[in-house]
Amino acid sequence: MKFASHNFGMANFAEYLDPSRDGRSDILSARAWIGNLGGRPIRPQSFAASSVLAVGHFRFDGPAQNIKSPELPFHYISLTLSGPSLIEARRGGERVKTRVLPGQTMIRPAGGSDVWRWDQPTEEAHVFLRASFLEDVAASIGGGRAEILDRIAVSDTRIRDTILALTDEMMRSGGISTIFFDMTAELLARRMLLRHSSQNRRRPVEYRGALTGQQLRRVLAVVQDRLEEDITLDDLASAACMSRFHFVRAFKAAVGKPPHRWLVGLRMERAKELLLWNRGMTIGDVAARVGFDSQSHFGRLFLEHARMCPREWRRHAVS
């Protein structure tokens, strides 16, 4: 897999989230969840997913009757973007009725099944976080088994801003890089453990130092050796001998930008070299050589970086 997120229509997005694709016996829970609630994509680039995290931008009409949502093997987080709407839910033997305002968040732990009703159309950003990933993050910071709390209308500015950053990245560039997915999955998992977990977790110690010159050289060596490949946050953090979370902060302190932005910049500069000195290479060849499996995704990011498309840039550079 190259440097690219996975962008889907409704059915493919649901199938990608479903663990049964790996051979395990499970219903198409994500497809059933989205389909039962009647979610419709807002725009062509409305879904993106990695192996641990997915984000979607949906519009839901107000249903005429109560709708049951099946169990999900993912922790679910929604951010209301338009409203307010009055939501009624039946969770087990409990009935809940509350008004959800724009900017508020709903959190559903994995494995829950509900019956829903809301009074008017609503626009929402939805995030699906793989439960096993959150457990791994909990173990890495010294916690026990994670028990995520059930929330309906909560104001959490950090979760809100993280989800908005995901949707903005997806719509702005037409995709989300693996490293950006890794970063946001880690941030969301830590925030949920810190603020939305039944266990009393201490705030992790903040790492405030910058990467050393030696660490930066090791990180750069990994990138230069594997520029054509899909590079993960774990790859870069391991080169610096740091955890993912601390690496992101230390890297930005040293370089002045987050890892995913830095990596895109390196790929674009390498693409310019190939466009200039390898006239026989097609745009698709160049895209593959700098780690993209989608020429259109490469073209969008190149246009953002160079203010012209690759073909136009090559024509101006060699004239």
mmCIF file with all atom_site columns, N, CA and C in Angstrom, residues 78-125:
data_model
loop_
_atom_site.group_PDB
_atom_site.id
_atom_site.type_symbol
_atom_site.label_atom_id
_atom_site.label_alt_id
_atom_site.label_comp_id
_atom_site.label_asym_id
_atom_site.label_entity_id
_atom_site.label_seq_id
_atom_site.pdbx_PDB_ins_code
_atom_site.Cartn_x
_atom_site.Cartn_y
_atom_site.Cartn_z
_atom_site.occupancy
_atom_site.B_iso_or_equiv
_atom_site.pdbx_formal_charge
_atom_site.auth_seq_id
_atom_site.auth_comp_id
_atom_site.auth_asym_id
_atom_site.auth_atom_id
_atom_site.pdbx_PDB_model_num
ATOM 1   N N  . SER A 1 78  ? -19.339 10.677 17.359 1.00 0.00 ? 78  SER A N  1
ATOM 2   C CA . SER A 1 78  ? -19.939 11.563 16.368 1.00 0.00 ? 78  SER A CA 1
ATOM 3   C C  . SER A 1 78  ? -19.810 13.004 16.822 1.00 0.00 ? 78  SER A C  1
ATOM 4   N N  . LEU A 1 79  ? -19.711 13.884 15.849 1.00 0.00 ? 79  LEU A N  1
ATOM 5   C CA . LEU A 1 79  ? -19.683 15.322 16.101 1.00 0.00 ? 79  LEU A CA 1
ATOM 6   C C  . LEU A 1 79  ? -20.836 15.945 15.332 1.00 0.00 ? 79  LEU A C  1
ATOM 7   N N  . THR A 1 80  ? -21.754 16.578 16.037 1.00 0.00 ? 80  THR A N  1
ATOM 8   C CA . THR A 1 80  ? -22.888 17.229 15.392 1.00 0.00 ? 80  THR A CA 1
ATOM 9   C C  . THR A 1 80  ? -22.429 18.531 14.746 1.00 0.00 ? 80  THR A C  1
ATOM 10  N N  . LEU A 1 81  ? -22.722 18.688 13.447 1.00 0.00 ? 81  LEU A N  1
ATOM 11  C CA . LEU A 1 81  ? -22.287 19.867 12.698 1.00 0.00 ? 81  LEU A CA 1
ATOM 12  C C  . LEU A 1 81  ? -23.436 20.825 12.418 1.00 0.00 ? 81  LEU A C  1
ATOM 13  N N  . SER A 1 82  ? -24.660 20.332 12.465 1.00 0.00 ? 82  SER A N  1
ATOM 14  C CA . SER A 1 82  ? -25.815 21.210 12.285 1.00 0.00 ? 82  SER A CA 1
ATOM 15  C C  . SER A 1 82  ? -26.914 20.754 13.224 1.00 0.00 ? 82  SER A C  1
ATOM 16  N N  . GLY A 1 83  ? -27.783 21.644 13.558 1.00 0.00 ? 83  GLY A N  1
ATOM 17  C CA . GLY A 1 83  ? -28.820 21.312 14.531 1.00 0.00 ? 83  GLY A CA 1
ATOM 18  C C  . GLY A 1 83  ? -29.373 22.611 15.121 1.00 0.00 ? 83  GLY A C  1
ATOM 19  N N  . PRO A 1 84  ? -29.859 22.567 16.371 1.00 0.00 ? 84  PRO A N  1
ATOM 20  C CA . PRO A 1 84  ? -29.872 21.409 17.279 1.00 0.00 ? 84  PRO A CA 1
ATOM 21  C C  . PRO A 1 84  ? -30.937 20.392 16.884 1.00 0.00 ? 84  PRO A C  1
ATOM 22  N N  . SER A 1 85  ? -30.793 19.186 17.420 1.00 0.00 ? 85  SER A N  1
ATOM 23  C CA . SER A 1 85  ? -31.812 18.159 17.202 1.00 0.00 ? 85  SER A CA 1
ATOM 24  C C  . SER A 1 85  ? -32.117 17.476 18.528 1.00 0.00 ? 85  SER A C  1
ATOM 25  N N  . LEU A 1 86  ? -33.354 17.062 18.651 1.00 0.00 ? 86  LEU A N  1
ATOM 26  C CA . LEU A 1 86  ? -33.797 16.356 19.852 1.00 0.00 ? 86  LEU A CA 1
ATOM 27  C C  . LEU A 1 86  ? -33.634 14.860 19.595 1.00 0.00 ? 86  LEU A C  1
ATOM 28  N N  . ILE A 1 87  ? -32.854 14.200 20.426 1.00 0.00 ? 87  ILE A N  1
ATOM 29  C CA . ILE A 1 87  ? -32.552 12.785 20.247 1.00 0.00 ? 87  ILE A CA 1
ATOM 30  C C  . ILE A 1 87  ? -33.189 11.974 21.362 1.00 0.00 ? 87  ILE A C  1
ATOM 31  N N  . GLU A 1 88  ? -33.824 10.876 20.967 1.00 0.00 ? 88  GLU A N  1
ATOM 32  C CA . GLU A 1 88  ? -34.348 9.916  21.929 1.00 0.00 ? 88  GLU A CA 1
ATOM 33  C C  . GLU A 1 88  ? -33.666 8.574  21.660 1.00 0.00 ? 88  GLU A C  1
ATOM 34  N N  . ALA A 1 89  ? -33.243 7.921  22.726 1.00 0.00 ? 89  ALA A N  1
ATOM 35  C CA . ALA A 1 89  ? -32.556 6.643  22.575 1.00 0.00 ? 89  ALA A CA 1
ATOM 36  C C  . ALA A 1 89  ? -32.996 5.679  23.657 1.00 0.00 ? 89  ALA A C  1
ATOM 37  N N  . ARG A 1 90  ? -33.046 4.411  23.288 1.00 0.00 ? 90  ARG A N  1
ATOM 38  C CA . ARG A 1 90  ? -33.283 3.360  24.267 1.00 0.00 ? 90  ARG A CA 1
ATOM 39  C C  . ARG A 1 90  ? -32.045 2.476  24.308 1.00 0.00 ? 90  ARG A C  1
ATOM 40  N N  . ARG A 1 91  ? -31.377 2.470  25.442 1.00 0.00 ? 91  ARG A N  1
ATOM 41  C CA . ARG A 1 91  ? -30.133 1.744  25.612 1.00 0.00 ? 91  ARG A CA 1
ATOM 42  C C  . ARG A 1 91  ? -30.326 0.713  26.712 1.00 0.00 ? 91  ARG A C  1
ATOM 43  N N  . GLY A 1 92  ? -30.487 -0.550 26.315 1.00 0.00 ? 92  GLY A N  1
ATOM 44  C CA . GLY A 1 92  ? -30.825 -1.562 27.291 1.00 0.00 ? 92  GLY A CA 1
ATOM 45  C C  . GLY A 1 92  ? -32.213 -1.265 27.843 1.00 0.00 ? 92  GLY A C  1
ATOM 46  N N  . GLY A 1 93  ? -32.337 -1.135 29.152 1.00 0.00 ? 93  GLY A N  1
ATOM 47  C CA . GLY A 1 93  ? -33.626 -0.797 29.743 1.00 0.00 ? 93  GLY A CA 1
ATOM 48  C C  . GLY A 1 93  ? -33.783 0.677  30.014 1.00 0.00 ? 93  GLY A C  1
ATOM 49  N N  . GLU A 1 94  ? -32.804 1.491  29.596 1.00 0.00 ? 94  GLU A N  1
ATOM 50  C CA . GLU A 1 94  ? -32.826 2.926  29.906 1.00 0.00 ? 94  GLU A CA 1
ATOM 51  C C  . GLU A 1 94  ? -33.265 3.731  28.691 1.00 0.00 ? 94  GLU A C  1
ATOM 52  N N  . ARG A 1 95  ? -34.130 4.709  28.929 1.00 0.00 ? 95  ARG A N  1
ATOM 53  C CA . ARG A 1 95  ? -34.534 5.642  27.883 1.00 0.00 ? 95  ARG A CA 1
ATOM 54  C C  . ARG A 1 95  ? -33.894 7.000  28.141 1.00 0.00 ? 95  ARG A C  1
ATOM 55  N N  . VAL A 1 96  ? -33.339 7.581  27.097 1.00 0.00 ? 96  VAL A N  1
ATOM 56  C CA . VAL A 1 96  ? -32.647 8.863  27.209 1.00 0.00 ? 96  VAL A CA 1
ATOM 57  C C  . VAL A 1 96  ? -33.242 9.818  26.189 1.00 0.00 ? 96  VAL A C  1
ATOM 58  N N  . LYS A 1 97  ? -33.451 11.054 26.591 1.00 0.00 ? 97  LYS A N  1
ATOM 59  C CA . LYS A 1 97  ? -33.966 12.080 25.694 1.00 0.00 ? 97  LYS A CA 1
ATOM 60  C C  . LYS A 1 97  ? -33.197 13.359 25.974 1.00 0.00 ? 97  LYS A C  1
ATOM 61  N N  . THR A 1 98  ? -32.563 13.911 24.950 1.00 0.00 ? 98  THR A N  1
ATOM 62  C CA . THR A 1 98  ? -31.750 15.111 25.162 1.00 0.00 ? 98  THR A CA 1
ATOM 63  C C  . THR A 1 98  ? -31.617 15.872 23.854 1.00 0.00 ? 98  THR A C  1
ATOM 64  N N  . ARG A 1 99  ? -31.289 17.149 23.970 1.00 0.00 ? 99  ARG A N  1
ATOM 65  C CA . ARG A 1 99  ? -31.062 17.987 22.792 1.00 0.00 ? 99  ARG A CA 1
ATOM 66  C C  . ARG A 1 99  ? -29.564 18.108 22.552 1.00 0.00 ? 99  ARG A C  1
ATOM 67  N N  . VAL A 1 100 ? -29.147 17.813 21.318 1.00 0.00 ? 100 VAL A N  1
ATOM 68  C CA . VAL A 1 100 ? -27.737 17.852 20.949 1.00 0.00 ? 100 VAL A CA 1
ATOM 69  C C  . VAL A 1 100 ? -27.485 19.099 20.107 1.00 0.00 ? 100 VAL A C  1
ATOM 70  N N  . LEU A 1 101 ? -26.506 19.886 20.528 1.00 0.00 ? 101 LEU A N  1
ATOM 71  C CA . LEU A 1 101 ? -26.184 21.143 19.862 1.00 0.00 ? 101 LEU A CA 1
ATOM 72  C C  . LEU A 1 101 ? -25.010 20.968 18.908 1.00 0.00 ? 101 LEU A C  1
ATOM 73  N N  . PRO A 1 102 ? -24.901 21.826 17.892 1.00 0.00 ? 102 PRO A N  1
ATOM 74  C CA . PRO A 1 102 ? -23.724 21.787 17.027 1.00 0.00 ? 102 PRO A CA 1
ATOM 75  C C  . PRO A 1 102 ? -22.444 21.945 17.853 1.00 0.00 ? 102 PRO A C  1
ATOM 76  N N  . GLY A 1 103 ? -21.450 21.121 17.550 1.00 0.00 ? 103 GLY A N  1
ATOM 77  C CA . GLY A 1 103 ? -20.202 21.143 18.285 1.00 0.00 ? 103 GLY A CA 1
ATOM 78  C C  . GLY A 1 103 ? -20.147 20.135 19.420 1.00 0.00 ? 103 GLY A C  1
ATOM 79  N N  . GLN A 1 104 ? -21.284 19.532 19.742 1.00 0.00 ? 104 GLN A N  1
ATOM 80  C CA . GLN A 1 104 ? -21.280 18.529 20.801 1.00 0.00 ? 104 GLN A CA 1
ATOM 81  C C  . GLN A 1 104 ? -21.000 17.133 20.224 1.00 0.00 ? 104 GLN A C  1
ATOM 82  N N  . THR A 1 105 ? -20.554 16.263 21.122 1.00 0.00 ? 105 THR A N  1
ATOM 83  C CA . THR A 1 105 ? -20.071 14.944 20.730 1.00 0.00 ? 105 THR A CA 1
ATOM 84  C C  . THR A 1 105 ? -20.904 13.849 21.382 1.00 0.00 ? 105 THR A C  1
ATOM 85  N N  . MET A 1 106 ? -21.063 12.746 20.649 1.00 0.00 ? 106 MET A N  1
ATOM 86  C CA . MET A 1 106 ? -21.660 11.529 21.193 1.00 0.00 ? 106 MET A CA 1
ATOM 87  C C  . MET A 1 106 ? -20.610 10.432 21.144 1.00 0.00 ? 106 MET A C  1
ATOM 88  N N  . ILE A 1 107 ? -20.499 9.642  22.201 1.00 0.00 ? 107 ILE A N  1
ATOM 89  C CA . ILE A 1 107 ? -19.542 8.539  22.275 1.00 0.00 ? 107 ILE A CA 1
ATOM 90  C C  . ILE A 1 107 ? -20.289 7.257  22.605 1.00 0.00 ? 107 ILE A C  1
ATOM 91  N N  . ARG A 1 108 ? -20.068 6.233  21.798 1.00 0.00 ? 108 ARG A N  1
ATOM 92  C CA . ARG A 1 108 ? -20.665 4.925  22.039 1.00 0.00 ? 108 ARG A CA 1
ATOM 93  C C  . ARG A 1 108 ? -19.561 3.895  22.110 1.00 0.00 ? 108 ARG A C  1
ATOM 94  N N  . PRO A 1 109 ? -19.399 3.201  23.230 1.00 0.00 ? 109 PRO A N  1
ATOM 95  C CA . PRO A 1 109 ? -18.387 2.151  23.299 1.00 0.00 ? 109 PRO A CA 1
ATOM 96  C C  . PRO A 1 109 ? -18.730 0.988  22.384 1.00 0.00 ? 109 PRO A C  1
ATOM 97  N N  . ALA A 1 110 ? -17.722 0.263  21.979 1.00 0.00 ? 110 ALA A N  1
ATOM 98  C CA . ALA A 1 110 ? -17.914 -0.880 21.092 1.00 0.00 ? 110 ALA A CA 1
ATOM 99  C C  . ALA A 1 110 ? -18.826 -1.917 21.740 1.00 0.00 ? 110 ALA A C  1
ATOM 100 N N  . GLY A 1 111 ? -19.645 -2.562 20.908 1.00 0.00 ? 111 GLY A N  1
ATOM 101 C CA . GLY A 1 111 ? -20.469 -3.664 21.391 1.00 0.00 ? 111 GLY A CA 1
ATOM 102 C C  . GLY A 1 111 ? -21.863 -3.298 21.838 1.00 0.00 ? 111 GLY A C  1
ATOM 103 N N  . GLY A 1 112 ? -22.233 -2.010 21.770 1.00 0.00 ? 112 GLY A N  1
ATOM 104 C CA . GLY A 1 112 ? -23.556 -1.589 22.213 1.00 0.00 ? 112 GLY A CA 1
ATOM 105 C C  . GLY A 1 112 ? -24.581 -1.620 21.089 1.00 0.00 ? 112 GLY A C  1
ATOM 106 N N  . SER A 1 113 ? -25.848 -1.807 21.445 1.00 0.00 ? 113 SER A N  1
ATOM 107 C CA . SER A 1 113 ? -26.944 -1.773 20.486 1.00 0.00 ? 113 SER A CA 1
ATOM 108 C C  . SER A 1 113 ? -28.021 -0.847 21.031 1.00 0.00 ? 113 SER A C  1
ATOM 109 N N  . ASP A 1 114 ? -28.548 0.050  20.186 1.00 0.00 ? 114 ASP A N  1
ATOM 110 C CA . ASP A 1 114 ? -29.485 1.069  20.627 1.00 0.00 ? 114 ASP A CA 1
ATOM 111 C C  . ASP A 1 114 ? -30.672 1.164  19.682 1.00 0.00 ? 114 ASP A C  1
ATOM 112 N N  . VAL A 1 115 ? -31.703 1.856  20.160 1.00 0.00 ? 115 VAL A N  1
ATOM 113 C CA . VAL A 1 115 ? -32.832 2.239  19.324 1.00 0.00 ? 115 VAL A CA 1
ATOM 114 C C  . VAL A 1 115 ? -32.905 3.759  19.349 1.00 0.00 ? 115 VAL A C  1
ATOM 115 N N  . TRP A 1 116 ? -32.963 4.381  18.151 1.00 0.00 ? 116 TRP A N  1
ATOM 116 C CA . TRP A 1 116 ? -32.819 5.833  18.043 1.00 0.00 ? 116 TRP A CA 1
ATOM 117 C C  . TRP A 1 116 ? -34.034 6.478  17.385 1.00 0.00 ? 116 TRP A C  1
ATOM 118 N N  . ARG A 1 117 ? -34.192 7.761  17.707 1.00 0.00 ? 117 ARG A N  1
ATOM 119 C CA . ARG A 1 117 ? -35.139 8.610  17.005 1.00 0.00 ? 117 ARG A CA 1
ATOM 120 C C  . ARG A 1 117 ? -34.670 10.051 17.167 1.00 0.00 ? 117 ARG A C  1
ATOM 121 N N  . TRP A 1 118 ? -34.751 10.851 16.113 1.00 0.00 ? 118 TRP A N  1
ATOM 122 C CA . TRP A 1 118 ? -34.408 12.269 16.214 1.00 0.00 ? 118 TRP A CA 1
ATOM 123 C C  . TRP A 1 118 ? -35.420 13.069 15.408 1.00 0.00 ? 118 TRP A C  1
ATOM 124 N N  . ASP A 1 119 ? -35.525 14.349 15.722 1.00 0.00 ? 119 ASP A N  1
ATOM 125 C CA . ASP A 1 119 ? -36.692 15.107 15.260 1.00 0.00 ? 119 ASP A CA 1
ATOM 126 C C  . ASP A 1 119 ? -36.495 15.874 13.964 1.00 0.00 ? 119 ASP A C  1
ATOM 127 N N  . GLN A 1 120 ? -35.262 16.006 13.458 1.00 0.00 ? 120 GLN A N  1
ATOM 128 C CA . GLN A 1 120 ? -35.051 16.773 12.240 1.00 0.00 ? 120 GLN A CA 1
ATOM 129 C C  . GLN A 1 120 ? -33.748 16.342 11.575 1.00 0.00 ? 120 GLN A C  1
ATOM 130 N N  . PRO A 1 121 ? -33.581 16.672 10.284 1.00 0.00 ? 121 PRO A N  1
ATOM 131 C CA . PRO A 1 121 ? -32.332 16.303 9.604  1.00 0.00 ? 121 PRO A CA 1
ATOM 132 C C  . PRO A 1 121 ? -31.117 16.876 10.336 1.00 0.00 ? 121 PRO A C  1
ATOM 133 N N  . THR A 1 122 ? -30.028 16.132 10.284 1.00 0.00 ? 122 THR A N  1
ATOM 134 C CA . THR A 1 122 ? -28.815 16.562 10.957 1.00 0.00 ? 122 THR A CA 1
ATOM 135 C C  . THR A 1 122 ? -27.600 16.195 10.119 1.00 0.00 ? 122 THR A C  1
ATOM 136 N N  . GLU A 1 123 ? -26.570 16.993 10.230 1.00 0.00 ? 123 GLU A N  1
ATOM 137 C CA . GLU A 1 123 ? -25.296 16.742 9.546  1.00 0.00 ? 123 GLU A CA 1
ATOM 138 C C  . GLU A 1 123 ? -24.257 16.410 10.608 1.00 0.00 ? 123 GLU A C  1
ATOM 139 N N  . GLU A 1 124 ? -23.524 15.320 10.393 1.00 0.00 ? 124 GLU A N  1
ATOM 140 C CA . GLU A 1 124 ? -22.608 14.846 11.427 1.00 0.00 ? 124 GLU A CA 1
ATOM 141 C C  . GLU A 1 124 ? -21.329 14.297 10.820 1.00 0.00 ? 124 GLU A C  1
ATOM 142 N N  . ALA A 1 125 ? -20.248 14.434 11.576 1.00 0.00 ? 125 ALA A N  1
ATOM 143 C CA . ALA A 1 125 ? -18.995 13.734 11.275 1.00 0.00 ? 125 ALA A CA 1
ATOM 144 C C  . ALA A 1 125 ? -18.902 12.546 12.215 1.00 0.00 ? 125 ALA A C  1
#
